[in-house]
XYZ file of C-alpha atoms in Angstrom:
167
model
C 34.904 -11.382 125.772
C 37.717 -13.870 124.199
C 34.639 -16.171 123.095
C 32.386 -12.827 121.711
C 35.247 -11.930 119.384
C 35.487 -15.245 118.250
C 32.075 -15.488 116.694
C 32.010 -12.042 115.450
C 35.589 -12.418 113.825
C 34.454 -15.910 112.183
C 31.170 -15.428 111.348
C 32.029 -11.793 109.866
C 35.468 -13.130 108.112
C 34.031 -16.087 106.417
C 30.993 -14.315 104.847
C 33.343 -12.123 103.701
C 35.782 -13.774 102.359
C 33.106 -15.541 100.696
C 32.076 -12.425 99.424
C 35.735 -11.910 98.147
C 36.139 -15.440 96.366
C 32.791 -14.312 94.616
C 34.786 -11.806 93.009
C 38.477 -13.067 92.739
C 37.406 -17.024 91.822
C 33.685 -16.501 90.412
C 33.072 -18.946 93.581
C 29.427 -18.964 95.068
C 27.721 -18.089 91.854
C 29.819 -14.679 91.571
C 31.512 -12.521 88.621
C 34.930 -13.531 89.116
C 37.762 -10.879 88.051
C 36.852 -10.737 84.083
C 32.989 -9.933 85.889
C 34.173 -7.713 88.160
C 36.398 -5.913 86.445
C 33.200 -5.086 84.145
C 31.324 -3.734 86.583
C 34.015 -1.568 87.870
C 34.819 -0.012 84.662
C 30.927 0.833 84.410
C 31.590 2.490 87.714
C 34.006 4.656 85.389
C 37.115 3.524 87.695
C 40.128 3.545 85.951
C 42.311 -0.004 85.492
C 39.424 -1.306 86.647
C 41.290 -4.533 86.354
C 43.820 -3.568 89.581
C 40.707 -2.106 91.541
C 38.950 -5.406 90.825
C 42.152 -7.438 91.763
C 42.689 -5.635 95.568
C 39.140 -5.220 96.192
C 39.259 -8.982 96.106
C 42.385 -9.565 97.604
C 40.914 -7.258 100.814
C 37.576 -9.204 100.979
C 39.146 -12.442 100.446
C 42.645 -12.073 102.372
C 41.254 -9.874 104.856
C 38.234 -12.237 105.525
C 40.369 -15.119 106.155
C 42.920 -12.887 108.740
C 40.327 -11.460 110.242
C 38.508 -15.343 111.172
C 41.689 -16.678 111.800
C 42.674 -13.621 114.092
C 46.149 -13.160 112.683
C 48.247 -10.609 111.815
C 45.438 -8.245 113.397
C 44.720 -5.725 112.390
C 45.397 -6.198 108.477
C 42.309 -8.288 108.030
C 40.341 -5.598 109.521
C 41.825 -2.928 107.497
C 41.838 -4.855 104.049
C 37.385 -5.366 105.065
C 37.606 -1.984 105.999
C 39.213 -0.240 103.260
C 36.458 -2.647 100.602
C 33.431 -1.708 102.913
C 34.118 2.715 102.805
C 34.342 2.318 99.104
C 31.469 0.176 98.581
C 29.547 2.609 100.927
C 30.741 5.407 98.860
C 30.770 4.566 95.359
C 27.515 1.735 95.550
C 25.154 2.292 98.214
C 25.282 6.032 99.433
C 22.924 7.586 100.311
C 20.518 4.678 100.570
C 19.950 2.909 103.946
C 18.460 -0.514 103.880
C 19.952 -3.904 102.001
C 16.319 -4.122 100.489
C 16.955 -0.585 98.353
C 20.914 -1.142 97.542
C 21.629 0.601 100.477
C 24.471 0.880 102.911
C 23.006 -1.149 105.923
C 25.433 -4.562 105.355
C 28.570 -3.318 104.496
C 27.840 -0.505 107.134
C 27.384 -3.337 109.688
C 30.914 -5.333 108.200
C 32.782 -2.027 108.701
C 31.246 -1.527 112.262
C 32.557 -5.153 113.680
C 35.345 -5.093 111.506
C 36.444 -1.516 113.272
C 35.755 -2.997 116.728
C 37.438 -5.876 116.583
C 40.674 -3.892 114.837
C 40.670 -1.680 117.656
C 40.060 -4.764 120.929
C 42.079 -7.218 119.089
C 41.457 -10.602 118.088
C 41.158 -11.993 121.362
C 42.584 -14.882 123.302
C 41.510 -17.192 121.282
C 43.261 -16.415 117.769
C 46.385 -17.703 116.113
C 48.058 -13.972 116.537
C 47.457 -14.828 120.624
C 48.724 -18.597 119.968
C 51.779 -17.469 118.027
C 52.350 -13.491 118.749
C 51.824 -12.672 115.121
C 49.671 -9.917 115.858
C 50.924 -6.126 113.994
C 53.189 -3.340 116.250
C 50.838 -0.420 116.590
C 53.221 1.457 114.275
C 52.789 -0.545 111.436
C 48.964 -0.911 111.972
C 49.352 2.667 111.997
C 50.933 2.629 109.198
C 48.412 0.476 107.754
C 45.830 3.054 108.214
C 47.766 5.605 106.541
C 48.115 3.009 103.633
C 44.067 2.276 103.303
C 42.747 5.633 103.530
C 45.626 6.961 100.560
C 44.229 4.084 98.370
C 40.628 4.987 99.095
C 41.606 8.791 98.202
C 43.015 8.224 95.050
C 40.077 4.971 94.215
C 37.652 7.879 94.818
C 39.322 10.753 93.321
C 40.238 8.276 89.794
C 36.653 7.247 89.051
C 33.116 8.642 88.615
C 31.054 9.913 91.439
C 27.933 7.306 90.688
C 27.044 4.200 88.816
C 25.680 4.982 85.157
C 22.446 4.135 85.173
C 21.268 0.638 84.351
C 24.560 -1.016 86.155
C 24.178 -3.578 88.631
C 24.660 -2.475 92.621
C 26.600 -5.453 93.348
């Protein structure tokens, strides 16, 4: 089990905080923040600039926690909290990658929600060094994500305008 959560909490955490450094760096032929922050405004979100800045931070920072298995379950949370809102405000109702849809950040919030709830596993630096979150605070934590994806939803437009990118 120890050695399953290791490859799903590498392989998942380093494509996406890949994904993030696309966005925060313009790493990996991505938009960087002045990009981003573009397309997020398009997406009528307001201080697009901020949105752009912790959407980053989650993918990026919460890639890298999540692959190193520390401080569990932040990592998880940070992917988690990026993957509902790019469900909701990108690739709802569509299904599969091919048509924009939901089917890979569906799949990142699916390991990223296991793993959050067995833990990183033996073989983690939170095992190695007990740096792993009390349950209150990842409590806590939870309380914190789903607030900030209430109020990204509630302070920006239901759907893309037409014509923007779905990335």
């Amino acid at each position: 089990m120890d050695l399953a959560l290791l490859i799903l909490r590498v392989v998942v955490g380093l494509l996406v905080a890949g994904h993030g450094a696309q966005k925060l760096f313009g790493w990996f032929k991505g938009p960087g923040i002045p990009g981003f922050t573009g397309w997020l405004a398009s997406m009528a979100f307001r201080r697009a600039h901020v949105w752009a800045w912790i959407a980053g931070i989650c993918e990026f920072g919460g890639g890298l926690l999540l692959a190193l298995g520390l401080f569990s379950p932040l990592g998880s949370l940070g992917i988690g909290a990026s993957m509902v809102t790019a469900i909701a405000k990108v690739h709802w109702p569509k299904i599969w990658v091919t048509e924009g849809g939901l089917e890979l950040p569906l799949t990142n919030l699916a390991v990223v929600t296991a793993v959050g709830i067995a833990g990183p596993g033996a073989i983690s630096l939170d095992a190695m060094f007990g740096t792993a979150l009390p349950l209150w605070l990842a409590a806590l934590g939870v309380v914190a994500v789903l607030a900030g994806w209430i109020i990204a939803m509630v302070t920006s437009a239901s759907r893309p305008r037409q014509g923007t990118a779905t990335r």
